[in-house]
Coordinates of C-alpha atoms in Angstrom, one line a residue:
Chain A
M1130 CA 18.9 -36.0 4.5
R1131 CA 21.0 -38.9 5.4
R1132 CA 21.5 -37.7 8.9
G1133 CA 17.9 -36.6 9.1
S1134 CA 16.8 -40.2 8.6
L1135 CA 17.9 -40.9 12.2
D1136 CA 15.3 -38.5 13.4
S1137 CA 11.6 -39.1 13.6
P1138 CA 9.9 -39.0 10.2
A1139 CA 7.8 -36.0 11.2
R1140 CA 10.8 -33.9 12.1
K1141 CA 12.7 -34.9 8.9
A1142 CA 9.9 -33.4 6.9
H1143 CA 10.0 -30.0 8.6
T1144 CA 13.6 -29.1 8.9
M1145 CA 16.3 -28.3 6.5
L1146 CA 19.1 -28.5 9.0
P1147 CA 20.4 -32.0 10.0
T1148 CA 20.9 -30.8 13.6
R1149 CA 19.0 -28.2 15.5
S1150 CA 17.8 -28.0 19.0
R1151 CA 14.4 -27.1 20.3
I1152 CA 15.9 -24.2 22.1
S1153 CA 17.3 -22.7 18.9
V1154 CA 13.8 -22.7 17.4
L1155 CA 12.5 -20.8 20.4
V1156 CA 15.4 -18.3 20.3
F1157 CA 14.5 -17.4 16.7
L1158 CA 10.8 -17.6 17.0
L1159 CA 10.0 -15.9 20.4
P1160 CA 11.2 -12.3 19.7
P1161 CA 9.2 -11.9 16.5
L1162 CA 6.1 -13.5 18.1
L1163 CA 6.4 -11.2 21.1
V1164 CA 6.4 -8.0 19.0
Y1165 CA 3.7 -9.4 16.6
G1166 CA 1.6 -10.5 19.6
A1167 CA 2.0 -7.2 21.4
A1168 CA 1.2 -5.0 18.4
V1169 CA -1.3 -7.1 16.4
L1170 CA -2.6 -10.3 18.1
F1171 CA -3.2 -9.0 21.6
P1172 CA -4.9 -5.8 20.4
I1173 CA -7.3 -7.8 18.2
L1174 CA -8.3 -9.8 21.3
Q1175 CA -8.6 -6.6 23.3
S1176 CA -10.8 -5.1 20.7
L1177 CA -13.0 -8.2 20.7
V1178 CA -13.4 -8.0 24.4
L1179 CA -14.0 -4.2 24.5
S1180 CA -16.7 -4.5 21.8
F1181 CA -18.9 -6.1 24.4
F1182 CA -18.5 -3.2 26.9
S1183 CA -19.5 0.4 27.2
W1184 CA -16.5 2.5 28.2
N1185 CA -15.5 6.1 27.9
G1186 CA -11.9 5.5 29.0
I1187 CA -12.3 7.1 32.5
G1188 CA -15.3 5.6 34.3
D1189 CA -16.0 1.9 35.0
M1190 CA -16.3 -0.5 32.1
E1191 CA -19.9 -1.7 31.8
F1192 CA -20.6 -5.1 30.2
V1193 CA -23.4 -4.6 27.7
G1194 CA -23.3 -8.0 25.8
L1195 CA -24.2 -7.6 22.2
A1196 CA -25.8 -4.2 22.6
N1197 CA -23.1 -2.5 20.7
Y1198 CA -23.5 -4.8 17.8
V1199 CA -27.3 -4.6 17.8
H1200 CA -27.1 -0.8 17.9
M1201 CA -24.5 -0.7 15.1
L1202 CA -26.4 -3.0 12.8
T1203 CA -30.0 -1.9 13.4
H1204 CA -30.0 1.7 14.7
D1205 CA -27.0 3.5 13.5
D1206 CA -27.8 5.3 10.2
V1207 CA -24.3 6.9 10.2
F1208 CA -22.7 3.5 10.3
W1209 CA -24.7 2.3 7.3
R1210 CA -24.1 5.5 5.4
S1211 CA -20.4 5.1 6.1
F1212 CA -20.4 1.5 5.1
L1213 CA -22.0 2.3 1.7
N1214 CA -19.5 5.1 1.2
A1215 CA -16.7 2.7 2.0
L1216 CA -18.0 0.4 -0.7
G1217 CA -18.1 3.2 -3.2
Y1218 CA -14.6 4.3 -2.1
L1219 CA -13.4 0.7 -2.6
A1220 CA -15.0 0.4 -6.0
I1221 CA -13.3 3.6 -7.3
C1222 CA -9.9 2.5 -5.8
L1223 CA -10.2 -0.9 -7.4
V1224 CA -11.1 0.4 -10.9
L1225 CA -8.2 2.9 -10.8
Q1226 CA -5.6 0.6 -9.2
L1227 CA -6.3 -2.8 -10.8
G1228 CA -7.9 -1.6 -14.0
G1229 CA -5.3 1.1 -14.5
A1230 CA -2.5 -1.3 -13.5
L1231 CA -3.7 -3.9 -16.0
V1232 CA -4.0 -1.5 -18.9
V1233 CA -0.6 0.2 -18.3
A1234 CA 1.1 -3.1 -17.7
S1235 CA -0.3 -4.5 -21.0
L1236 CA 0.7 -1.3 -22.8
L1237 CA 4.2 -1.4 -21.3
L1238 CA 4.7 -4.9 -22.8
S1239 CA 4.4 -3.4 -26.3
L1240 CA 7.1 -0.8 -25.6
R1241 CA 10.6 -1.5 -26.8
R1242 CA 12.4 1.1 -24.9
G1243 CA 11.8 3.2 -21.8
R1244 CA 10.1 0.6 -19.8
E1245 CA 12.2 1.3 -16.7
L1246 CA 11.6 5.0 -16.9
V1247 CA 7.8 4.5 -17.2
K1248 CA 7.9 2.1 -14.2
T1249 CA 9.8 4.6 -12.1
L1250 CA 7.6 7.6 -13.0
Y1251 CA 4.5 5.6 -12.5
L1252 CA 5.5 4.5 -9.1
L1253 CA 6.5 8.0 -8.0
P1254 CA 3.2 9.0 -6.3
A1255 CA 3.5 6.0 -3.9
V1256 CA 6.5 7.8 -2.3
I1257 CA 4.5 10.9 -1.4
S1258 CA 2.9 11.0 2.1
T1259 CA -0.9 11.1 2.3
V1260 CA -0.8 14.4 4.1
A1261 CA 1.1 15.9 1.1
I1262 CA -1.3 14.2 -1.3
A1263 CA -4.3 15.6 0.6
F1264 CA -2.8 19.2 0.2
L1265 CA -2.1 18.6 -3.4
F1266 CA -5.6 17.4 -4.3
E1267 CA -7.2 20.1 -2.2
R1268 CA -5.7 22.5 -4.6
I1269 CA -6.5 20.4 -7.7
Y1270 CA -10.2 20.4 -6.7
S1271 CA -10.5 23.9 -5.6
I1272 CA -12.6 26.5 -7.4
D1273 CA -11.4 29.7 -5.9
P1274 CA -8.7 30.2 -7.0
V1275 CA -9.5 27.9 -9.9
G1276 CA -7.7 24.5 -9.5
L1277 CA -6.2 22.2 -12.1
L1278 CA -9.4 20.1 -12.5
N1279 CA -11.8 23.0 -13.0
Q1280 CA -9.4 24.7 -15.3
V1281 CA -9.1 21.6 -17.5
L1282 CA -12.9 21.2 -17.6
S1283 CA -13.4 24.8 -18.8
W1284 CA -10.7 24.4 -21.5
V1285 CA -12.4 21.3 -23.0
G1286 CA -15.8 23.0 -23.0
L1287 CA -17.2 21.2 -19.9
G1288 CA -17.3 24.4 -17.9
S1289 CA -20.8 23.5 -16.7
L1290 CA -19.2 20.7 -14.7
E1291 CA -17.0 23.1 -12.7
R1292 CA -17.7 22.9 -9.1
P1293 CA -16.0 22.8 -5.6
W1294 CA -15.5 19.0 -5.8
L1295 CA -14.9 18.6 -2.1
S1296 CA -17.9 20.6 -0.8
D1297 CA -20.4 19.1 -3.3
V1298 CA -22.2 16.2 -1.6
N1299 CA -22.5 14.4 -4.9
T1300 CA -18.9 14.5 -5.9
V1301 CA -17.0 14.5 -2.6
L1302 CA -16.8 10.7 -2.2
A1303 CA -15.3 10.2 -5.7
A1304 CA -13.0 13.2 -5.1
V1305 CA -11.5 11.7 -1.9
S1306 CA -11.3 8.2 -3.5
A1307 CA -9.4 9.2 -6.6
P1308 CA -6.2 10.3 -4.9
E1309 CA -6.0 6.9 -3.1
G1310 CA -6.5 5.1 -6.4
W1311 CA -3.9 7.3 -8.1
R1312 CA -1.3 6.8 -5.4
F1313 CA -0.9 3.1 -5.7
T1314 CA -1.6 2.2 -9.3
G1315 CA 2.1 2.1 -10.0
L1316 CA 2.6 -0.5 -7.3
Y1317 CA 0.0 -2.9 -8.7
M1318 CA 1.1 -2.2 -12.3
L1319 CA 4.6 -3.4 -11.4
I1320 CA 3.4 -6.6 -9.9
I1321 CA 1.0 -7.3 -12.9
Y1322 CA 3.7 -6.3 -15.4
A1323 CA 6.1 -8.8 -13.8
A1324 CA 3.5 -11.5 -14.0
L1325 CA 2.8 -10.7 -17.7
L1326 CA 6.5 -10.9 -18.5
A1327 CA 6.5 -14.4 -17.1
V1328 CA 3.9 -15.7 -19.6
P1329 CA 5.9 -18.1 -21.8
R1330 CA 6.5 -16.7 -25.3
E1331 CA 5.9 -20.1 -26.9
L1332 CA 2.4 -20.1 -25.6
E1333 CA 1.6 -16.7 -27.0
E1334 CA 3.3 -17.5 -30.3
A1335 CA 1.3 -20.7 -30.7
A1336 CA -1.9 -18.9 -30.0
I1337 CA -1.1 -16.2 -32.7
L1338 CA -0.3 -18.9 -35.2
D1339 CA -3.6 -20.4 -34.4
G1340 CA -5.2 -17.1 -35.4
A1341 CA -5.9 -15.6 -32.0
S1342 CA -6.7 -11.9 -31.9
R1343 CA -5.0 -9.7 -29.4
W1344 CA -8.1 -9.7 -27.3
Q1345 CA -8.3 -13.5 -27.3
L1346 CA -4.6 -13.6 -26.6
F1347 CA -5.3 -11.6 -23.5
T1348 CA -8.4 -13.4 -22.3
K1349 CA -7.4 -16.9 -23.2
I1350 CA -3.7 -17.0 -22.6
R1351 CA -2.3 -14.1 -20.6
F1352 CA -5.0 -13.5 -18.1
P1353 CA -5.4 -17.2 -17.1
Y1354 CA -1.7 -17.4 -16.8
I1355 CA -1.5 -14.5 -14.4
R1356 CA -4.6 -15.4 -12.4
P1357 CA -2.8 -16.4 -9.2
V1358 CA -1.0 -13.0 -9.2
W1359 CA -4.2 -11.3 -10.1
I1360 CA -5.9 -12.9 -7.0
T1361 CA -3.0 -11.7 -4.8
T1362 CA -3.2 -8.1 -6.1
T1363 CA -7.0 -8.0 -5.9
I1364 CA -6.7 -9.1 -2.2
M1365 CA -4.0 -6.5 -1.6
A1366 CA -6.0 -3.7 -3.3
T1367 CA -9.3 -4.7 -1.6
T1368 CA -7.9 -4.9 1.9
Y1369 CA -6.0 -1.6 1.5
G1370 CA -9.1 0.0 0.1
L1371 CA -11.2 -1.2 3.0
R1372 CA -8.8 0.2 5.5
G1373 CA -8.4 3.5 3.6
F1374 CA -8.4 6.4 6.1
D1375 CA -5.8 9.1 5.7
I1376 CA -7.0 10.9 2.6
P1377 CA -10.7 11.2 3.5
Y1378 CA -9.9 12.0 7.1
L1379 CA -7.4 14.7 6.1
M1380 CA -9.3 16.3 3.2
T1381 CA -12.9 16.4 4.4
N1382 CA -13.0 14.6 7.8
G1383 CA -16.0 12.7 6.5
G1384 CA -17.9 15.8 5.5
P1385 CA -19.8 17.7 4.3
G1386 CA -22.3 16.0 6.5
Q1387 CA -21.6 12.3 6.2
S1388 CA -21.1 12.3 2.5
S1389 CA -17.5 11.1 2.6
E1390 CA -17.5 9.3 5.9
L1391 CA -15.9 5.9 5.8
V1392 CA -16.3 3.1 8.3
T1393 CA -12.7 3.8 9.3
T1394 CA -13.1 7.5 9.8
Y1395 CA -16.3 7.0 11.7
M1396 CA -14.5 4.5 14.0
Y1397 CA -11.7 6.9 14.5
K1398 CA -14.0 9.7 15.5
T1399 CA -16.0 7.5 17.7
A1400 CA -12.9 6.4 19.5
F1401 CA -10.9 9.7 19.8
T1402 CA -13.5 12.5 19.5
S1403 CA -16.4 10.9 21.3
T1404 CA -14.1 8.6 23.4
D1405 CA -16.6 5.8 23.1
Y1406 CA -14.0 3.0 23.2
G1407 CA -16.5 0.2 23.4
Y1408 CA -18.5 1.2 20.4
A1409 CA -15.4 2.1 18.5
S1410 CA -14.0 -1.4 19.1
T1411 CA -17.3 -2.8 17.8
I1412 CA -16.8 -0.9 14.6
S1413 CA -13.2 -1.9 14.3
V1414 CA -14.1 -5.6 14.8
F1415 CA -16.5 -5.0 11.9
I1416 CA -13.7 -3.6 9.8
V1417 CA -11.7 -6.8 10.3
A1418 CA -14.7 -9.0 9.6
E1419 CA -15.3 -7.0 6.5
C1420 CA -11.7 -7.6 5.3
L1421 CA -11.9 -11.4 6.0
V1422 CA -15.2 -11.7 4.2
A1423 CA -13.9 -9.7 1.2
V1424 CA -10.8 -12.0 1.0
G1425 CA -13.0 -15.1 1.3
L1426 CA -15.2 -13.8 -1.5
I1427 CA -12.3 -12.9 -3.8
V1428 CA -10.7 -16.3 -3.4
F1429 CA -14.0 -18.1 -3.8
M1430 CA -15.0 -16.2 -6.9
L1431 CA -11.7 -16.1 -8.7
R1432 CA -10.8 -19.7 -7.9
R1433 CA -14.2 -20.9 -9.1
K1434 CA -13.9 -19.1 -12.4
A1435 CA -10.5 -20.8 -12.8
D1436 CA -12.1 -24.2 -12.4
A1437 CA -15.1 -23.5 -14.7
Chain B
M1077 CA -7.0 11.0 -13.6
I1078 CA -5.9 7.9 -15.3
T1079 CA -9.3 6.6 -16.2
H1080 CA -9.8 9.0 -19.1
P1081 CA -7.4 7.3 -21.5
A1082 CA -8.2 3.8 -20.1
P1083 CA -11.5 3.0 -21.6
A1084 CA -10.2 3.8 -25.1
T1085 CA -7.7 1.0 -24.9
T1086 CA -10.1 -1.9 -25.1
P1087 CA -11.6 -1.1 -28.5
A1088 CA -8.1 -0.1 -29.7
V1089 CA -6.8 -3.5 -28.8
R1090 CA -9.6 -5.1 -30.7
T1091 CA -9.5 -3.1 -33.9
A1092 CA -5.8 -2.9 -34.1
A1093 CA -5.5 -6.7 -34.3
P1094 CA -7.5 -8.5 -36.9
R1095 CA -6.8 -12.1 -37.1
P1096 CA -3.9 -12.8 -39.4
A1097 CA -4.6 -15.4 -42.0
P1098 CA -3.0 -18.6 -40.9
A1099 CA -1.4 -19.0 -44.4
A1100 CA 0.6 -15.9 -44.4
P1101 CA 1.0 -14.7 -40.8
R1102 CA 4.4 -13.1 -41.0
P1103 CA 4.0 -10.0 -43.2
R1104 CA 0.6 -9.0 -41.8
R1105 CA 1.7 -9.3 -38.3
R1106 CA 4.6 -6.9 -39.0
A1107 CA 2.4 -4.1 -40.4
R1108 CA -0.4 -4.1 -37.8
P1109 CA 1.7 -4.2 -34.6
A1110 CA 3.5 -1.1 -35.9
A1111 CA 0.3 0.9 -35.7
Y1112 CA -0.6 -0.8 -32.5
R1113 CA 2.8 0.0 -31.1
T1114 CA 2.6 3.7 -32.0
L1115 CA -0.9 3.9 -30.4
S1116 CA 0.2 2.2 -27.2
R1117 CA 3.3 4.4 -27.0
L1118 CA 1.1 7.5 -27.2
L1119 CA -1.2 6.1 -24.6
V1120 CA 1.6 5.4 -22.2
V1121 CA 2.9 8.9 -22.6
I1122 CA -0.5 10.4 -21.9
I1123 CA -1.0 8.2 -18.9
V1124 CA 2.4 8.9 -17.5
V1125 CA 2.0 12.6 -17.9
A1126 CA -1.4 12.5 -16.2
Q1127 CA 0.2 10.5 -13.4
V1128 CA 3.3 12.6 -12.9
Y1129 CA 1.9 16.1 -13.7
P1130 CA 0.4 16.8 -10.3
L1131 CA 3.8 16.2 -8.7
A1132 CA 5.6 18.4 -11.2
W1133 CA 3.0 21.1 -10.5
L1134 CA 3.6 20.7 -6.8
F1135 CA 7.3 21.3 -7.3
I1136 CA 6.8 24.3 -9.6
T1137 CA 4.3 25.8 -7.2
S1138 CA 6.9 25.6 -4.4
L1139 CA 9.1 28.0 -6.5
R1140 CA 6.4 30.5 -7.3
T1141 CA 5.9 33.8 -5.6
E1142 CA 2.8 34.0 -3.5
Q1143 CA 1.1 36.6 -5.7
D1144 CA 1.8 34.6 -8.8
F1145 CA 0.1 31.6 -7.2
A1146 CA -2.9 33.5 -5.9
S1147 CA -3.7 35.3 -9.1
G1148 CA -3.7 33.2 -12.1
N1149 CA -3.9 30.1 -14.2
P1150 CA -2.7 27.1 -12.3
F1151 CA -1.1 25.7 -15.5
A1152 CA 0.9 28.8 -16.3
L1153 CA 4.6 28.7 -15.9
P1154 CA 5.8 30.9 -12.9
S1155 CA 6.6 34.5 -13.9
A1156 CA 9.5 34.5 -11.4
L1157 CA 11.3 31.8 -9.5
T1158 CA 11.9 32.3 -5.8
L1159 CA 13.2 30.3 -2.8
D1160 CA 11.4 32.5 -0.3
N1161 CA 8.8 29.8 0.2
Y1162 CA 11.5 27.4 1.4
A1163 CA 12.8 30.0 3.8
R1164 CA 9.3 30.5 5.2
A1165 CA 8.7 26.8 5.3
F1166 CA 11.7 26.4 7.6
A1167 CA 10.7 29.4 9.6
V1168 CA 7.1 28.4 10.3
G1169 CA 7.4 24.8 11.2
N1170 CA 9.8 22.4 12.9
L1171 CA 10.9 20.8 9.7
G1172 CA 14.3 19.8 11.0
Q1173 CA 12.9 18.1 14.1
N1174 CA 10.1 16.5 12.1
I1175 CA 12.6 15.0 9.7
L1176 CA 14.8 13.8 12.5
N1177 CA 11.8 12.1 14.2
S1178 CA 10.8 10.4 11.0
F1179 CA 14.4 9.1 10.6
I1180 CA 14.4 7.7 14.1
V1181 CA 11.0 6.0 13.7
T1182 CA 11.9 4.7 10.2
M1183 CA 15.2 3.3 11.3
G1184 CA 13.9 1.7 14.5
A1185 CA 10.9 0.1 12.8
N1186 CA 13.0 -1.1 9.9
L1187 CA 15.6 -2.7 12.2
L1188 CA 12.8 -4.6 14.0
I1189 CA 11.1 -5.6 10.7
V1190 CA 14.2 -7.0 9.1
V1191 CA 15.8 -8.7 12.1
L1192 CA 12.6 -10.1 13.5
G1193 CA 11.2 -11.0 10.1
M1194 CA 14.3 -12.9 9.2
M1195 CA 14.4 -14.7 12.5
A1196 CA 10.8 -15.8 12.2
A1197 CA 11.2 -16.9 8.6
Y1198 CA 14.4 -18.8 9.6
A1199 CA 12.6 -20.6 12.4
I1200 CA 9.6 -21.5 10.2
Q1201 CA 11.3 -22.3 6.9
V1202 CA 14.8 -23.5 7.8
L1203 CA 14.7 -24.9 11.3
G1204 CA 11.2 -26.1 11.1
F1205 CA 9.0 -27.4 13.9
R1206 CA 5.8 -29.3 14.3
L1207 CA 3.5 -26.3 14.3
S1208 CA 5.4 -24.3 11.8
K1209 CA 2.5 -24.3 9.3
L1210 CA 0.2 -22.9 12.0
V1211 CA 2.7 -20.2 13.0
R1212 CA 3.3 -19.2 9.4
G1213 CA -0.5 -19.0 9.0
I1214 CA -0.8 -16.7 12.0
F1215 CA 1.8 -14.4 10.6
L1216 CA 0.4 -14.4 7.1
M1217 CA -3.1 -13.6 8.5
G1218 CA -1.6 -10.3 9.6
I1219 CA -1.2 -9.2 6.0
I1220 CA -4.9 -8.5 5.8
V1221 CA -5.6 -7.2 9.3
P1222 CA -6.3 -3.5 9.1
V1223 CA -4.3 -1.3 11.4
Q1224 CA -7.4 0.4 12.8
I1225 CA -8.1 -2.6 15.0
A1226 CA -5.1 -1.8 17.1
L1227 CA -5.6 1.9 17.7
V1228 CA -8.0 1.8 20.6
P1229 CA -6.3 -1.1 22.5
L1230 CA -2.8 0.3 22.0
F1231 CA -3.9 3.8 23.1
I1232 CA -5.4 2.3 26.3
D1233 CA -2.3 0.1 26.9
Y1234 CA 0.1 2.8 26.2
S1235 CA -1.5 5.2 28.6
K1236 CA -1.5 2.5 31.3
I1237 CA 2.2 1.8 30.9
G1238 CA 3.3 5.3 30.1
L1239 CA 4.4 4.6 26.5
L1240 CA 2.0 7.2 25.0
D1241 CA 3.9 10.0 23.2
T1242 CA 7.2 8.1 22.7
Y1243 CA 9.1 6.9 19.7
Q1244 CA 8.4 3.3 20.7
S1245 CA 4.6 3.9 20.6
M1246 CA 5.0 4.4 16.8
I1247 CA 7.8 1.9 16.2
V1248 CA 6.2 -1.1 17.8
P1249 CA 2.9 -1.1 15.9
L1250 CA 4.6 -0.1 12.6
A1251 CA 6.9 -3.0 13.0
G1252 CA 4.2 -5.4 14.1
F1253 CA 1.9 -4.7 11.2
A1254 CA 4.8 -4.9 8.7
L1255 CA 6.2 -8.2 10.1
P1256 CA 3.8 -10.5 8.2
M1257 CA 4.9 -9.2 4.8
S1258 CA 8.5 -9.4 5.9
V1259 CA 8.2 -13.0 7.2
Y1260 CA 6.5 -13.9 3.9
L1261 CA 9.2 -12.3 1.7
F1262 CA 12.0 -13.8 3.7
S1263 CA 10.5 -17.3 3.9
S1264 CA 9.8 -17.4 0.2
F1265 CA 13.4 -16.4 -0.4
F1266 CA 14.7 -19.0 2.1
E1267 CA 12.9 -21.7 0.1
Y1268 CA 15.3 -21.1 -2.7
I1269 CA 18.4 -21.7 -0.6
P1270 CA 19.2 -25.3 -1.5
R1271 CA 19.2 -27.9 1.3
E1272 CA 22.7 -29.0 0.3
T1273 CA 24.1 -25.6 1.4
Y1274 CA 22.9 -26.2 4.9
E1275 CA 24.0 -29.8 4.9
A1276 CA 27.5 -28.9 3.9
A1277 CA 27.7 -26.3 6.7
S1278 CA 26.4 -28.7 9.2
L1279 CA 29.0 -31.3 8.2
D1280 CA 31.5 -28.6 8.9
G1281 CA 30.1 -28.5 12.4
A1282 CA 28.1 -25.3 12.2
G1283 CA 25.0 -25.0 14.4
P1284 CA 21.8 -23.1 13.7
Y1285 CA 23.1 -19.8 15.0
R1286 CA 26.3 -19.9 13.0
I1287 CA 24.4 -21.0 9.9
F1288 CA 22.0 -18.1 10.4
G1289 CA 24.9 -15.6 10.7
L1290 CA 27.2 -17.1 8.1
I1291 CA 24.9 -18.4 5.4
T1292 CA 21.3 -17.2 5.6
L1293 CA 22.0 -13.6 6.5
P1294 CA 24.6 -12.8 3.9
L1295 CA 22.6 -14.6 1.2
S1296 CA 19.4 -12.6 1.9
L1297 CA 20.9 -9.1 1.5
N1298 CA 18.8 -8.5 -1.6
T1299 CA 15.6 -9.3 0.2
V1300 CA 16.7 -7.1 3.1
V1301 CA 17.0 -4.2 0.6
T1302 CA 13.5 -4.9 -0.7
V1303 CA 11.9 -5.2 2.7
V1304 CA 13.6 -2.0 3.9
L1305 CA 12.7 0.1 0.9
V1306 CA 9.1 -1.0 0.7
N1307 CA 8.5 -0.5 4.4
S1308 CA 10.4 2.8 4.5
I1309 CA 7.9 4.3 2.1
F1310 CA 5.0 3.3 4.4
I1311 CA 6.7 4.2 7.7
W1312 CA 8.2 7.5 6.5
N1313 CA 4.7 8.5 5.5
D1314 CA 2.8 6.9 8.4
F1315 CA 0.0 9.2 9.5
I1316 CA -2.5 7.2 11.5
F1317 CA -0.2 5.8 14.3
A1318 CA 1.7 9.1 14.7
N1319 CA -1.6 11.0 14.7
T1320 CA -3.0 8.8 17.4
F1321 CA -0.1 8.2 19.7
V1322 CA 1.9 11.5 19.5
L1323 CA 0.7 14.4 21.5
T1324 CA 3.6 16.8 21.8
E1325 CA 5.3 19.0 19.2
G1326 CA 8.8 17.6 19.8
L1327 CA 7.9 14.1 18.7
K1328 CA 5.9 14.9 15.6
T1329 CA 7.0 13.1 12.4
I1330 CA 6.8 14.7 9.0
P1331 CA 3.2 13.9 8.2
L1332 CA 2.1 15.6 11.4
G1333 CA 4.5 18.4 11.0
L1334 CA 3.1 19.2 7.6
Q1335 CA -0.3 19.8 9.1
N1336 CA 1.1 22.8 11.0
Y1337 CA 1.1 24.6 7.7
I1338 CA -2.6 24.4 7.3
G1339 CA -3.6 27.8 8.4
T1340 CA -4.6 28.1 12.0
M1341 CA -5.9 31.6 11.1
G1342 CA -8.0 30.4 8.3
K1343 CA -5.6 31.2 5.5
T1344 CA -3.1 28.7 4.3
D1345 CA 0.3 29.6 3.0
W1346 CA 0.2 27.3 0.1
T1347 CA 3.5 28.0 -1.5
A1348 CA 5.3 27.5 1.7
T1349 CA 3.3 24.4 2.4
F1350 CA 4.4 23.0 -1.0
A1351 CA 8.0 23.9 -0.3
A1352 CA 7.8 22.0 3.0
V1353 CA 6.3 19.0 1.1
C1354 CA 9.2 19.1 -1.4
V1355 CA 11.7 19.2 1.4
T1356 CA 10.2 16.3 3.3
V1357 CA 9.7 14.1 0.2
T1358 CA 13.3 14.6 -0.9
P1359 CA 15.1 12.1 1.3
L1360 CA 12.8 9.2 0.4
L1361 CA 12.7 10.3 -3.2
L1362 CA 16.5 10.2 -3.5
V1363 CA 16.7 6.7 -1.9
F1364 CA 13.9 5.6 -4.2
L1365 CA 15.5 6.9 -7.4
V1366 CA 19.0 5.5 -6.5
L1367 CA 17.7 2.1 -5.5
N1368 CA 14.5 1.8 -7.5
K1369 CA 15.9 -1.0 -9.7
A1370 CA 16.6 -3.1 -6.6
M1371 CA 13.2 -2.3 -5.2
I1372 CA 11.3 -2.9 -8.4
Q1373 CA 13.0 -6.3 -8.9
G1374 CA 12.3 -7.3 -5.3
L1375 CA 8.7 -6.3 -5.6
E1376 CA 8.2 -8.1 -8.8
S1377 CA 9.8 -11.3 -7.7
G1378 CA 8.3 -11.2 -4.3
A1379 CA 4.8 -10.8 -5.6
T1380 CA 5.0 -13.3 -8.4
K1381 CA 6.4 -16.1 -6.3
G1382 CA 3.3 -16.1 -4.2

């Protein structure tokens, strides 16, 4: 601080070190920026450029202006179908991940012992690869030989619901979404649990003394307190949900028909099966835009509620 | 799977907790929470069983005989235990090679993520510069960028410069997309290193490089563990980059290798497949079980700080 005062005021505010050279900043900053630029920033720009071209990877690139975007938004039924599917997939993931996480985290608070064990067990599915999870759920959903889900249904007297979950067009979307939700509940539960632990005890006790019910305690004290963390986890879960790809791609490859096609799997097939790089880039630009809009909406909605 | 017990909790929370009379809050509050606690304990058990059962079933299936698996109740305990499936799993695929490849990719990407993430956070948070806020923002933006955006451009670039079908083709994007979170975690940790620590070191004549090596690096070992563990899970299991950029058998990582078990002839050898899954999950699972306390703590503090 005392030495820093010799510097310009602007610099004093930025740095924690009394002495540091401009070169040292570059030495530390350039390598990470290079890798980040090469893997993330530059490809984003490339995709943006490619989205205005028609290109099959071999011939000449042909500039088509906004034609790809116009086609995607006005003529491509598969795209819209996959977009609606992606929203359904997202909804199921959010309910399972955030809803499940909040419920389990709240329950965990009332346990005296075994919290660590529950946390570890609950996080376990996050360690398993999506390929393994796809195998596992293929067996859970199967009807011949009868899988876990159909077996449970027939035991509890809901045998009429038994079906091949992955080849039924009405259930396939839910069937490919559930594993993704299941996989990461533990992660979000941990984060929310930690946030709930940080709610000051005095605040809760004061509310109880004032006659607050458990429900009021939750809605009036705990939830407002963890709202910033809730925003973070909602953003995480939403952006992960929107980029969900592995499990639908592996289990059904978007089928039967387009009933479990997501924007991501559609983009992947457009790029690497139809080798339509231009149009695939258009779709991937859409995926990024979708994520940005979603984050904007979440921040807008949850912040506004906090102010109200 | 978890939703079934979930809706029941809201009414339970409501009914189990009538408002205690303000005059005598103590005794009433003792009695009710006991019932509430039993109920929630039961719910936790049900939820955890539903959560973990599929994994237990996977493991049990890997020890069943093929006939036992094909004919019969999926919930039944195996009539006989066998390790044949594991023998077949190793005979069919390239499990050894797949595991080695996954190790190389995970190590390489983690090294980049930790070293580069720490360097960027150090430049932004400790050294500081005029545009540091902007650079930090550019890094943080990466947290929400979906990986799909990079697939086509990287595929094109890689085939131009001959990087397609190499370890680097997986390591670079895996590291690049994980860097934002790493920068975020390191820079939120660096905020907590008091300015006086740096001032004292500076007075002793240490420059930015020595301070990085002698103070910042050793202090952030806990964050390093968190970053490595969390990223290892994602990298070890990465499917999309490997599936896009790897073309030959010899470079296939575990997720791709597992796909070999899906029957090319129409019939899948499920028990061997599950044996292979168990083998490939084991390394990560062991690390996770040994270090899960460190990881859980890191995750909790990392997320709640933000």
